[in-house]
Coordinates of C-alpha atoms and ligand atoms in Angstrom, one line a residue:
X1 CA 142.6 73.7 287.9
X2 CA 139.6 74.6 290.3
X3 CA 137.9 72.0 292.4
X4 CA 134.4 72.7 292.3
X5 CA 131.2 70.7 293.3
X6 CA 130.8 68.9 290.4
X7 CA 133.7 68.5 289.0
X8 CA 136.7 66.5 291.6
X9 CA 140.2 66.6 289.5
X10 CA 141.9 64.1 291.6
X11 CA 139.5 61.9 290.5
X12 CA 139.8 62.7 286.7
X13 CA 143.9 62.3 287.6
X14 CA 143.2 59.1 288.5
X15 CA 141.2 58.1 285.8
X16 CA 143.3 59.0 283.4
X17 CA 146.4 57.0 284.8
X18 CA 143.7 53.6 285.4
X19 CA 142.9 53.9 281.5
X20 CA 146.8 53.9 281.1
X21 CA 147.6 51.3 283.9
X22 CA 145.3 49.0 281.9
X23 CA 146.8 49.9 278.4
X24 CA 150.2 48.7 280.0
X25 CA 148.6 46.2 282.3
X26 CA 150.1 47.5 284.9
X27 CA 150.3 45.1 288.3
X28 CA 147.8 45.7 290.9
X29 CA 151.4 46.9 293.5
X30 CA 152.3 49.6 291.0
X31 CA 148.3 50.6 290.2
X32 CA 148.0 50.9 294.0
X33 CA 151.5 52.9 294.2
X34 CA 150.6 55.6 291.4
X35 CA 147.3 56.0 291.6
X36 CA 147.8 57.8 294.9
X37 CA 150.4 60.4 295.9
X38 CA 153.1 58.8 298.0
X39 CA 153.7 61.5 301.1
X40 CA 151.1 64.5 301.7
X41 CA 151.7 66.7 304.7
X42 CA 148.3 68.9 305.9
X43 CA 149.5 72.0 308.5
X44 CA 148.1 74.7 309.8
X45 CA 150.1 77.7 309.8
X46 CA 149.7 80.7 312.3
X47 CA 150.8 83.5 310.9
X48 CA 150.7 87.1 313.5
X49 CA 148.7 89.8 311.2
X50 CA 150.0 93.5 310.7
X51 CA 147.1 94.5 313.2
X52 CA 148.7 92.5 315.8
X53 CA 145.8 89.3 315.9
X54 CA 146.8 86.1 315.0
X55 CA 145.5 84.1 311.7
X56 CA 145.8 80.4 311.5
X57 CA 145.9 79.2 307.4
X58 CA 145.6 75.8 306.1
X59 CA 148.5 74.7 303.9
X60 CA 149.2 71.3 302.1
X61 CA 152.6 70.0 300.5
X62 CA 151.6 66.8 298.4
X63 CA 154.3 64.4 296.8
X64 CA 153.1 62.4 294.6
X65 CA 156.0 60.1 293.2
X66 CA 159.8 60.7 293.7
X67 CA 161.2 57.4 292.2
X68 CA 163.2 59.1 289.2
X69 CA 164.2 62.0 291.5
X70 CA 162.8 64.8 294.1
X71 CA 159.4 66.0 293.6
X72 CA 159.0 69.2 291.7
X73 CA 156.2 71.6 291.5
X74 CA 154.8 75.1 292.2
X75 CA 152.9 76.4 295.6
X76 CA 149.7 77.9 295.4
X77 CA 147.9 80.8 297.0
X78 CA 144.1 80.4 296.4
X79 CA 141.4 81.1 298.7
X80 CA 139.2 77.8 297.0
X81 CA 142.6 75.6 297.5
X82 CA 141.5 72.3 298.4
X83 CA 143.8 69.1 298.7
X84 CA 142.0 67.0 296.1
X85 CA 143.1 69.8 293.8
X86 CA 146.4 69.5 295.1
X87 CA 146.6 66.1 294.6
X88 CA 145.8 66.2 291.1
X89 CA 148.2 68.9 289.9
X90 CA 151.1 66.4 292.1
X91 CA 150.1 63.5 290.3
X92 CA 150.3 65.2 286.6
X93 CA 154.1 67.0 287.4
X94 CA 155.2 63.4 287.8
X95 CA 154.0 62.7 284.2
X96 CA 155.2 66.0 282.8
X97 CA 159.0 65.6 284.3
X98 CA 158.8 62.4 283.4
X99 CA 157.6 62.5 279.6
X100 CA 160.5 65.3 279.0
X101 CA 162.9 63.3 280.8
X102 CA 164.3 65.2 283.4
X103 CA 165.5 63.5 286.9
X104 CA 162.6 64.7 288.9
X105 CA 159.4 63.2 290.7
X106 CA 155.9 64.9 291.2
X107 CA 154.9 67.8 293.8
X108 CA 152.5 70.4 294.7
X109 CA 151.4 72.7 297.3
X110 CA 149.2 75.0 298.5
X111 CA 147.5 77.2 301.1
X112 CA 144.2 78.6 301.2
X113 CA 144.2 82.3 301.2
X114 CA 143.2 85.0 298.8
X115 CA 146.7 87.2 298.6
X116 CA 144.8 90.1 297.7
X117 CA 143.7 90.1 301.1
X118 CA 147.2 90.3 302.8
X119 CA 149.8 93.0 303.1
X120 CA 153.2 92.1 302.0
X121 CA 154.2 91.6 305.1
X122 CA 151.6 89.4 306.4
X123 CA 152.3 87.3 302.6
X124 CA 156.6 87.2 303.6
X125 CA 155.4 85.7 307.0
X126 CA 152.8 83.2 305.3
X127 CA 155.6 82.1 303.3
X128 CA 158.3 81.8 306.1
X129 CA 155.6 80.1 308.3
X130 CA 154.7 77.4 304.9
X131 CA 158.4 76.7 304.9
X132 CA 158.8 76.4 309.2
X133 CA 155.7 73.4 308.9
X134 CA 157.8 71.4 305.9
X135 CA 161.2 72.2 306.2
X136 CA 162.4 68.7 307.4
X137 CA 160.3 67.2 304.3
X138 CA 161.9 69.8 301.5
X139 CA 164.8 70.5 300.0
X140 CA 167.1 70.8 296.7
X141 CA 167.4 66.7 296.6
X142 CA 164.0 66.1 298.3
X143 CA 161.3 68.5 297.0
X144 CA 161.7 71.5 295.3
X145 CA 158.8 74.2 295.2
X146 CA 158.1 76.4 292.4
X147 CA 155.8 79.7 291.9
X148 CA 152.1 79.1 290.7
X149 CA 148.8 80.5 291.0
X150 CA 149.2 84.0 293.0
X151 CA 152.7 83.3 294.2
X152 CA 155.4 85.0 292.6
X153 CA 159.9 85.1 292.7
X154 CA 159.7 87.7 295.6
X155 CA 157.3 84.8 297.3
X156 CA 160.1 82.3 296.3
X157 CA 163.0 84.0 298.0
X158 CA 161.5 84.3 301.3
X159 CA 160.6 81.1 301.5
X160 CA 164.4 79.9 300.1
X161 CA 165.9 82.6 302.7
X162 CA 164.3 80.7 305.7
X163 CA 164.6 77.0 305.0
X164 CA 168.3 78.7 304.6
X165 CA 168.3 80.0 308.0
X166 CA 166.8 77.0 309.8
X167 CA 169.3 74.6 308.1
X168 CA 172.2 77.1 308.5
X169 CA 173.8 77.0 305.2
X170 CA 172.8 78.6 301.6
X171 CA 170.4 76.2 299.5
X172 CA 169.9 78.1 296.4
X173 CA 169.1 74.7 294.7
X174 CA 165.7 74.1 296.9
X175 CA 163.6 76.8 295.0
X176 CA 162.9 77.9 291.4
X177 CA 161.6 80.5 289.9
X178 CA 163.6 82.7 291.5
X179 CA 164.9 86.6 290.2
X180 CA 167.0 86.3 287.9
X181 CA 170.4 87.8 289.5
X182 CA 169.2 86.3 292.8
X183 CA 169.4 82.7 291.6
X184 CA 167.1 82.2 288.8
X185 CA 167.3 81.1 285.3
X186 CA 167.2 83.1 281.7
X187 CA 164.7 82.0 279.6
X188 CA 162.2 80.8 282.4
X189 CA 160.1 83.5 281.1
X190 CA 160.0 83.0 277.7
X191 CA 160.1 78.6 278.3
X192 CA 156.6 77.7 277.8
X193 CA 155.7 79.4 275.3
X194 CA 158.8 78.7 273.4
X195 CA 158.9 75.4 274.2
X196 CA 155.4 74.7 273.2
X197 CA 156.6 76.1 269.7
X198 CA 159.5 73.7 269.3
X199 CA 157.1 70.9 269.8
X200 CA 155.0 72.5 267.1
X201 CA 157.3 73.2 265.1
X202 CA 157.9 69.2 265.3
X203 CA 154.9 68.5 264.6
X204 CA 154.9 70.7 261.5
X205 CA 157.9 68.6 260.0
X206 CA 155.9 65.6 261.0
X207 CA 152.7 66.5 258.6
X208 CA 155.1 68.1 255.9
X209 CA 153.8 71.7 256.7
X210 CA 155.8 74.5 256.7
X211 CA 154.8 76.9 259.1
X212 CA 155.3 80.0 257.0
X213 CA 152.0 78.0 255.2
X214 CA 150.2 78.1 258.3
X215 CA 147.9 80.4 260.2
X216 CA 147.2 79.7 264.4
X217 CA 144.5 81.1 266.8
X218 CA 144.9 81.9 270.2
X219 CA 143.3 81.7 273.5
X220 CA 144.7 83.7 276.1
X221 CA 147.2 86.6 275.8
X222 CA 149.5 85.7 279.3
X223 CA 153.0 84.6 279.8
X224 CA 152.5 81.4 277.4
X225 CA 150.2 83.0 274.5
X226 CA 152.6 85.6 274.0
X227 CA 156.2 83.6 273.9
X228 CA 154.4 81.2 271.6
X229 CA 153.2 83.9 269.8
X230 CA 156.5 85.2 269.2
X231 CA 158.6 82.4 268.3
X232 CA 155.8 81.0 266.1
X233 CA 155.9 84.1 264.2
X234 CA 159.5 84.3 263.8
X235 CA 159.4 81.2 262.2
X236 CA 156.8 82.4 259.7
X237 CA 153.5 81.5 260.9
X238 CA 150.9 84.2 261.0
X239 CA 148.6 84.5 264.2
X240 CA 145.0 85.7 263.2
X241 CA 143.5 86.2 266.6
X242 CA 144.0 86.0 270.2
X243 CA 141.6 85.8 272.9
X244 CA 141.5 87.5 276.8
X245 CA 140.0 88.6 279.8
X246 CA 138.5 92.1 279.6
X247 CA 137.9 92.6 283.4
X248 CA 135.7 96.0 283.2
X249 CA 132.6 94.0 281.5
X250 CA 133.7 90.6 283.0
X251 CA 133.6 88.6 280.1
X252 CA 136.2 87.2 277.1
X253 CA 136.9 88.7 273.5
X254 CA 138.7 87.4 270.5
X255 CA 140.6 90.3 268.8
X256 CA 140.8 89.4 265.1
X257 CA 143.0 90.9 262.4
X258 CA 143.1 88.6 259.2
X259 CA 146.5 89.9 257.9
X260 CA 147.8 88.6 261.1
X261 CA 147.9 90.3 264.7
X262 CA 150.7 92.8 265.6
X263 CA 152.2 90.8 269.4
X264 CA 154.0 94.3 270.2
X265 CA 150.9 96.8 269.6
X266 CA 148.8 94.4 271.4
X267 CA 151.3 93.8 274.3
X268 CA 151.0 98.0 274.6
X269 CA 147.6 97.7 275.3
X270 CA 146.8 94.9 278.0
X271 CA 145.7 95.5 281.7
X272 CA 148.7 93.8 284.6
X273 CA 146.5 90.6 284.4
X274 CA 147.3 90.3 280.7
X275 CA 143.4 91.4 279.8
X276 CA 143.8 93.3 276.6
X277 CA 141.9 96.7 276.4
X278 CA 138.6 96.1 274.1
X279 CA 138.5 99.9 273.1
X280 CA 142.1 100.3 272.2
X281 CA 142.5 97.0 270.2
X282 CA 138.9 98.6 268.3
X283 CA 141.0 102.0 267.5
X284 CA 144.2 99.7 266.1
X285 CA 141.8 97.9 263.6
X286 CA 141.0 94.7 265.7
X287 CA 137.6 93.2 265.3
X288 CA 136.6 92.6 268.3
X289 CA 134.1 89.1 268.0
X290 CA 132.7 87.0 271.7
X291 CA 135.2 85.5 273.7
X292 CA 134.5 81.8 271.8
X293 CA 135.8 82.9 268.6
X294 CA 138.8 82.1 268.7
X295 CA 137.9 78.9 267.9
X296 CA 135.9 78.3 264.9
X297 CA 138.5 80.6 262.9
X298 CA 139.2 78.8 259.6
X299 CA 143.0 78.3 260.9
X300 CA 145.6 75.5 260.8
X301 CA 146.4 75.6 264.6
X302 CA 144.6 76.2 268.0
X303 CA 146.6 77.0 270.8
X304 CA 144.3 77.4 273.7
X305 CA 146.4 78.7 276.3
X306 CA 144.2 80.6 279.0
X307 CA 142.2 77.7 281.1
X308 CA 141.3 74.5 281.8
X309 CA 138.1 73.0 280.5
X310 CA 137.9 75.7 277.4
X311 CA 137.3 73.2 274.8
X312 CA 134.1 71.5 276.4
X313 CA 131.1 69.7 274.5
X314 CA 129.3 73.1 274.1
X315 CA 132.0 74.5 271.7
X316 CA 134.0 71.6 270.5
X317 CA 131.7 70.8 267.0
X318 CA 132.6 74.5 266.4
X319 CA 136.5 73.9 265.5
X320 CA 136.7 74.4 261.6
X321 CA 137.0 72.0 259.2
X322 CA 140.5 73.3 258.4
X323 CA 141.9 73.0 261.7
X324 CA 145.1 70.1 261.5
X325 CA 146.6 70.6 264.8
X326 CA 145.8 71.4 268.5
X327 CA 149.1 72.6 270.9
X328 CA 147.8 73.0 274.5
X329 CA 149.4 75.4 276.3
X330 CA 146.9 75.5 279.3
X331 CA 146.7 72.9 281.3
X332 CA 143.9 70.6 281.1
X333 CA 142.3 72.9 278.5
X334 CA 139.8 69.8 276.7
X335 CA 137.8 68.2 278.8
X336 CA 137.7 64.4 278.0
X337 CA 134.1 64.5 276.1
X338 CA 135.9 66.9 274.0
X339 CA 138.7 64.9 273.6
X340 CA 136.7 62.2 271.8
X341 CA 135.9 64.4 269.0
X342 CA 139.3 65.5 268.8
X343 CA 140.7 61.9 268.4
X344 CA 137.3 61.1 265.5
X345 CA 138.3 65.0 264.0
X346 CA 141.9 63.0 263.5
X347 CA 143.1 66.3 264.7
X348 CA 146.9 66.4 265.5
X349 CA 147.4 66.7 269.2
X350 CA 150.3 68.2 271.7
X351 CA 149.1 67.3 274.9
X352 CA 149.3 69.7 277.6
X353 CA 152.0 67.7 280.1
X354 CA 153.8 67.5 277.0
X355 CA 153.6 71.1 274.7
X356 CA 153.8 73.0 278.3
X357 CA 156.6 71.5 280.2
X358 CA 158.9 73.9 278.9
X359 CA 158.5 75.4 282.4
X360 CA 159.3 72.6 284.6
X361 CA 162.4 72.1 282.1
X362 CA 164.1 75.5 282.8
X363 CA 163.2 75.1 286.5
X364 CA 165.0 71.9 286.2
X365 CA 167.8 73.8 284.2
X366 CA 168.0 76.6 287.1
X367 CA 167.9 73.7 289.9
X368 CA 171.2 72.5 287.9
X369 CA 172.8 76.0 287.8
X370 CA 172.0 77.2 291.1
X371 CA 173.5 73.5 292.5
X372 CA 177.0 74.0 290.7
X373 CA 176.7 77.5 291.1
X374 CA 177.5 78.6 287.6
X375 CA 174.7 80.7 285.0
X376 CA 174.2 79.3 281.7
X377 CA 173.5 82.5 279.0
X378 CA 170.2 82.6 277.7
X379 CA 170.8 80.8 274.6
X380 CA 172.7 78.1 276.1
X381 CA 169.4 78.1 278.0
X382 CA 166.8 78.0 275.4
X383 CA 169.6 75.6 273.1
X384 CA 169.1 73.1 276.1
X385 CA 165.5 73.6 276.1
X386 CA 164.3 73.2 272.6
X387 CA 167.0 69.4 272.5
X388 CA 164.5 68.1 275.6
X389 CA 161.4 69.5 274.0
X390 CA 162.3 68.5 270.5
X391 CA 163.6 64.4 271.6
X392 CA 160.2 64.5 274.2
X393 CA 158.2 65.3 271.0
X394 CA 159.8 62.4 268.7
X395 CA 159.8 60.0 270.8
X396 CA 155.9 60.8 271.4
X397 CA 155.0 60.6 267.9
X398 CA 157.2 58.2 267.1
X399 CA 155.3 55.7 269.4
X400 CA 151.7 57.1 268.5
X401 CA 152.5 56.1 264.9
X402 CA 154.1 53.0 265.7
X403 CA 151.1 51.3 268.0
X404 CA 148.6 53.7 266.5
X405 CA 147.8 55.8 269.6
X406 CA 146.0 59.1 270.5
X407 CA 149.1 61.6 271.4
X408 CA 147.6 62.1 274.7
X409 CA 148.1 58.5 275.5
X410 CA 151.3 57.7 274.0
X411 CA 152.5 60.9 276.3
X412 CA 150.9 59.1 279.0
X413 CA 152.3 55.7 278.0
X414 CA 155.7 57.0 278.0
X415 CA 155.7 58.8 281.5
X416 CA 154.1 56.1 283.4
X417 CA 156.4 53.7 282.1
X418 CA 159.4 55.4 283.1
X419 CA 158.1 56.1 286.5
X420 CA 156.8 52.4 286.8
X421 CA 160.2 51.1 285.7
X422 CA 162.1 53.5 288.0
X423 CA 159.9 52.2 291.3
X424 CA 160.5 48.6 289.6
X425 CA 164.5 49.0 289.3
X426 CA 164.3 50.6 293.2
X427 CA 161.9 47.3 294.1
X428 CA 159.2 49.5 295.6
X429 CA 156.8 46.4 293.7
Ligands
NAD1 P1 148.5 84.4 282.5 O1 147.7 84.7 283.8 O2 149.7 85.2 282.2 O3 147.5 84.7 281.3 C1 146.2 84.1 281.2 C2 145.5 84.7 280.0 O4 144.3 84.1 279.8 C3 145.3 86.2 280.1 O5 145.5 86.9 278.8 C4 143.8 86.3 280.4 O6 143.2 87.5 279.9 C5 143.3 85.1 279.5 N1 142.0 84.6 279.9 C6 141.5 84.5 281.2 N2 140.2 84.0 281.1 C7 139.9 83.9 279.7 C8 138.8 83.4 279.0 N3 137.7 83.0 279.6 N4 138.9 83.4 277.7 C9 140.0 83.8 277.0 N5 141.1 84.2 277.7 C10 141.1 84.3 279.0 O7 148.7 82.8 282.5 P2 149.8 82.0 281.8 O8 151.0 81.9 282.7 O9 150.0 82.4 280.4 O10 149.1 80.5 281.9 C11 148.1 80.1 281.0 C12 147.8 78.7 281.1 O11 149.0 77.9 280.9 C13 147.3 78.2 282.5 O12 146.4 77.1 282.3 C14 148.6 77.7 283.2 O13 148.3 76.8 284.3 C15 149.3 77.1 282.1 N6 150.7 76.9 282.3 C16 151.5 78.0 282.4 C17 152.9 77.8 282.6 C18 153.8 79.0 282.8 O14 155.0 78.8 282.8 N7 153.3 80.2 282.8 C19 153.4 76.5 282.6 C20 152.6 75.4 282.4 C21 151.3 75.6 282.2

């Protein structure tokens, strides 16, 4: 999520947890303690360019809460980084680890640079140099990085192969997201989309649908869209349109076929930023409708999984009278106005920290391999990952129903009351 002048997201993090801290009336100790991230460290990083000058880059590593375990959470490369944004995404990996219920705290990182502007070279010394400022604050049982926005597997191992050479000994369990072969999991790719599916799939059960009765739409066509996608057809559902990024006219479409949309054809026709091609989806039979589409189709399911702040107050009153359930697959993809609607719409909701955290789940999972040193086959993989998604989801619903709350907040009820318990049971208040 992008900080910009308007719009601050620590403070909508923090929000969020006071309207939950006073929900579980929280003490004023453990308000004070998770309303701000425990440990930030703010370094400059010199790193010597391939033209021989030398470029000094800011970087950040913020940890918000490591009371269940060490913080987890990707590193970012993005020339508009700014800590408050930093701060915010820290803050909600504690909640996502902690509503799936894996032993891990809250992290992020970042630096500000545009990696389009950097050779490869300069990028492998950016990375070394990140790990040089934190490497007495990191590691596999103290904070474990991950890639995100414009940082990649390649970007993980050199950052993994220096802490290795400054502490001397191999840590494969200090870094996820690793190649696979070098480290990293199966089934990472496919996890958050899949995952999101066995939570909807859940939530199918739950409202006595089954989902080869069901039709979904579809923002975004990336690395989520199109793992849901899959699995969600495999189980029977039929996907009537999907929306992307067409870069050479700089604006969204919704590609639209009613009998539902072929994932393969479309997956042959997409630029390397997962934009699909506007002329070639026309020539396969697609309607091609405004980028907005997507969401007044007269569907059971939205999955908006392309950006945050895509269901807003300007399109919100368009979602069609037929639509039953929302999975979010982006992060922070309805903006809290929006929200309101959703909750009066009685529209069935999978929160984002919940339906998406089939990423952090299989990073976990390769964390746990790489430690004992021994791979897990895909399907042990995704076997492991559907039990976490599938108990995270009951025990969600099962407490919305019981104390009549929004799914949103009985997600957020649940992870803050682990975390408060765990800095409880330690006696940090
Ligand atoms: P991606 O870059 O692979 O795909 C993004 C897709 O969104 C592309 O198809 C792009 O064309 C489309 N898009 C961009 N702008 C759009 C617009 N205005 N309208 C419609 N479509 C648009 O990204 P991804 O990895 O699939 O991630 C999608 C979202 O899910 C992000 O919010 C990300 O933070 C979140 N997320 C991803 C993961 C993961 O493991 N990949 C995990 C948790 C959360």
């Amino acid at each position: 999520m992008m900080a910009h002048s308007a719009f601050n997201p620590f403070e909508m993090a923090q929000r969020q947890f006071d309207s939950i801290a006073d929900k579980l009336d929280l003490d004023q100790a453990t308000r004070d303690l998770l309303r701000n991230p425990m440990r930030e460290y703010h370094f400059n990083i010199p790193v010597r360019m391939d033209d021989g000058s030398m470029k000094v880059f800011r970087g950040f590593r913020v940890q918000h809460n490591d009371a269940r375990g060490p913080c987890k959470g990707g590193i970012r490369f993005h020339p508009q980084e700014t800590v408050d944004t930093v701060r915010a995404l820290a803050t909600w990996m504690t909640w996502k680890c902690s509503v799936v219920d894996i032993p891990l705290g809250g992290g992020k990182g970042g630096v500000i640079c545009d990696p389009h502007n950097l050779s490869l070279r300069e990028q492998e010394r950016l990375c070394r140099g990140w790990v040089r400022q934190v490497a007495k604050n990191v590691g596999p049982l103290t904070d474990v990085p991950a890639p995100d926005v414009m940082t990649n597997g390649q970007h993980m191992l050199w950052m993994l192969d220096e802490l290795e050479a400054i502490r001397g000994e191999k840590l494969p369990g200090f870094i996820t997201g690793k190649p696979v072969g070098m480290g990293g999991s199966l089934g990472r790719t496919e996890a958050t989309g899949y995952g999101l599916v066995y939570t909807l799939r859940e939530a199918l059960k739950e409202l006595n649908v089954r989902p080869h009765d069901t039709t979904a739409a579809v923002q975004g066509f990336g690395n989520v869209a199109q793992y849901a996608i899959e699995l969600y057809q495999q189980l029977g559902g039929k996907v009537i349109c999907v929306s992307s990024w067409y870069q050479p006219e700089q604006c969204a479409y919704t590609f639209r076929k009613k009998d539902g949309i072929n994932l393969k054809e479309l997956m042959g026709i997409i630029d390397r930023y997962n934009g699909i091609d506007k002329n070639k989806a026309k020539e396969l039979g697609y309607e091609v409708l405004p980028g907005d589409a997507w969401i007044e189709q007269e569907v059971d399911i939205l999955i908006p999984a392309a950006l945050d702040n895509s269901i807003n107050t300007d399109n919100v009153s368009k979602i069609n009278k037929k639509v039953r359930i929302m999975a979010e697959g982006a992060n922070g993809p309805t903006t809290p106005e929006a929200d309101k609607v959703l909750v009066e719409r009685k529209i069935f909701l999978i929160p984002d920290f919940l339906a998406n955290a089939g990423g952090v789940t299989c990073s976990y999972f390769e964390q746990v391999q790489c430690n004992m040193n021994y791979f897990w086959t895909k399907d042990e993989v995704l076997g492991k990952l559907d039990q976490k998604m599938t108990s995270a989801f009951i025990a969600t619903s099962e407490l919305a129903r019981k104390q009549k709350l929004y799914m949103r907040d009985a997600a957020y009820v649940i992870s803050v009351s682990r975390v408060a318990q765990a800095c409880r049971d330690r006696g940090w208040v």
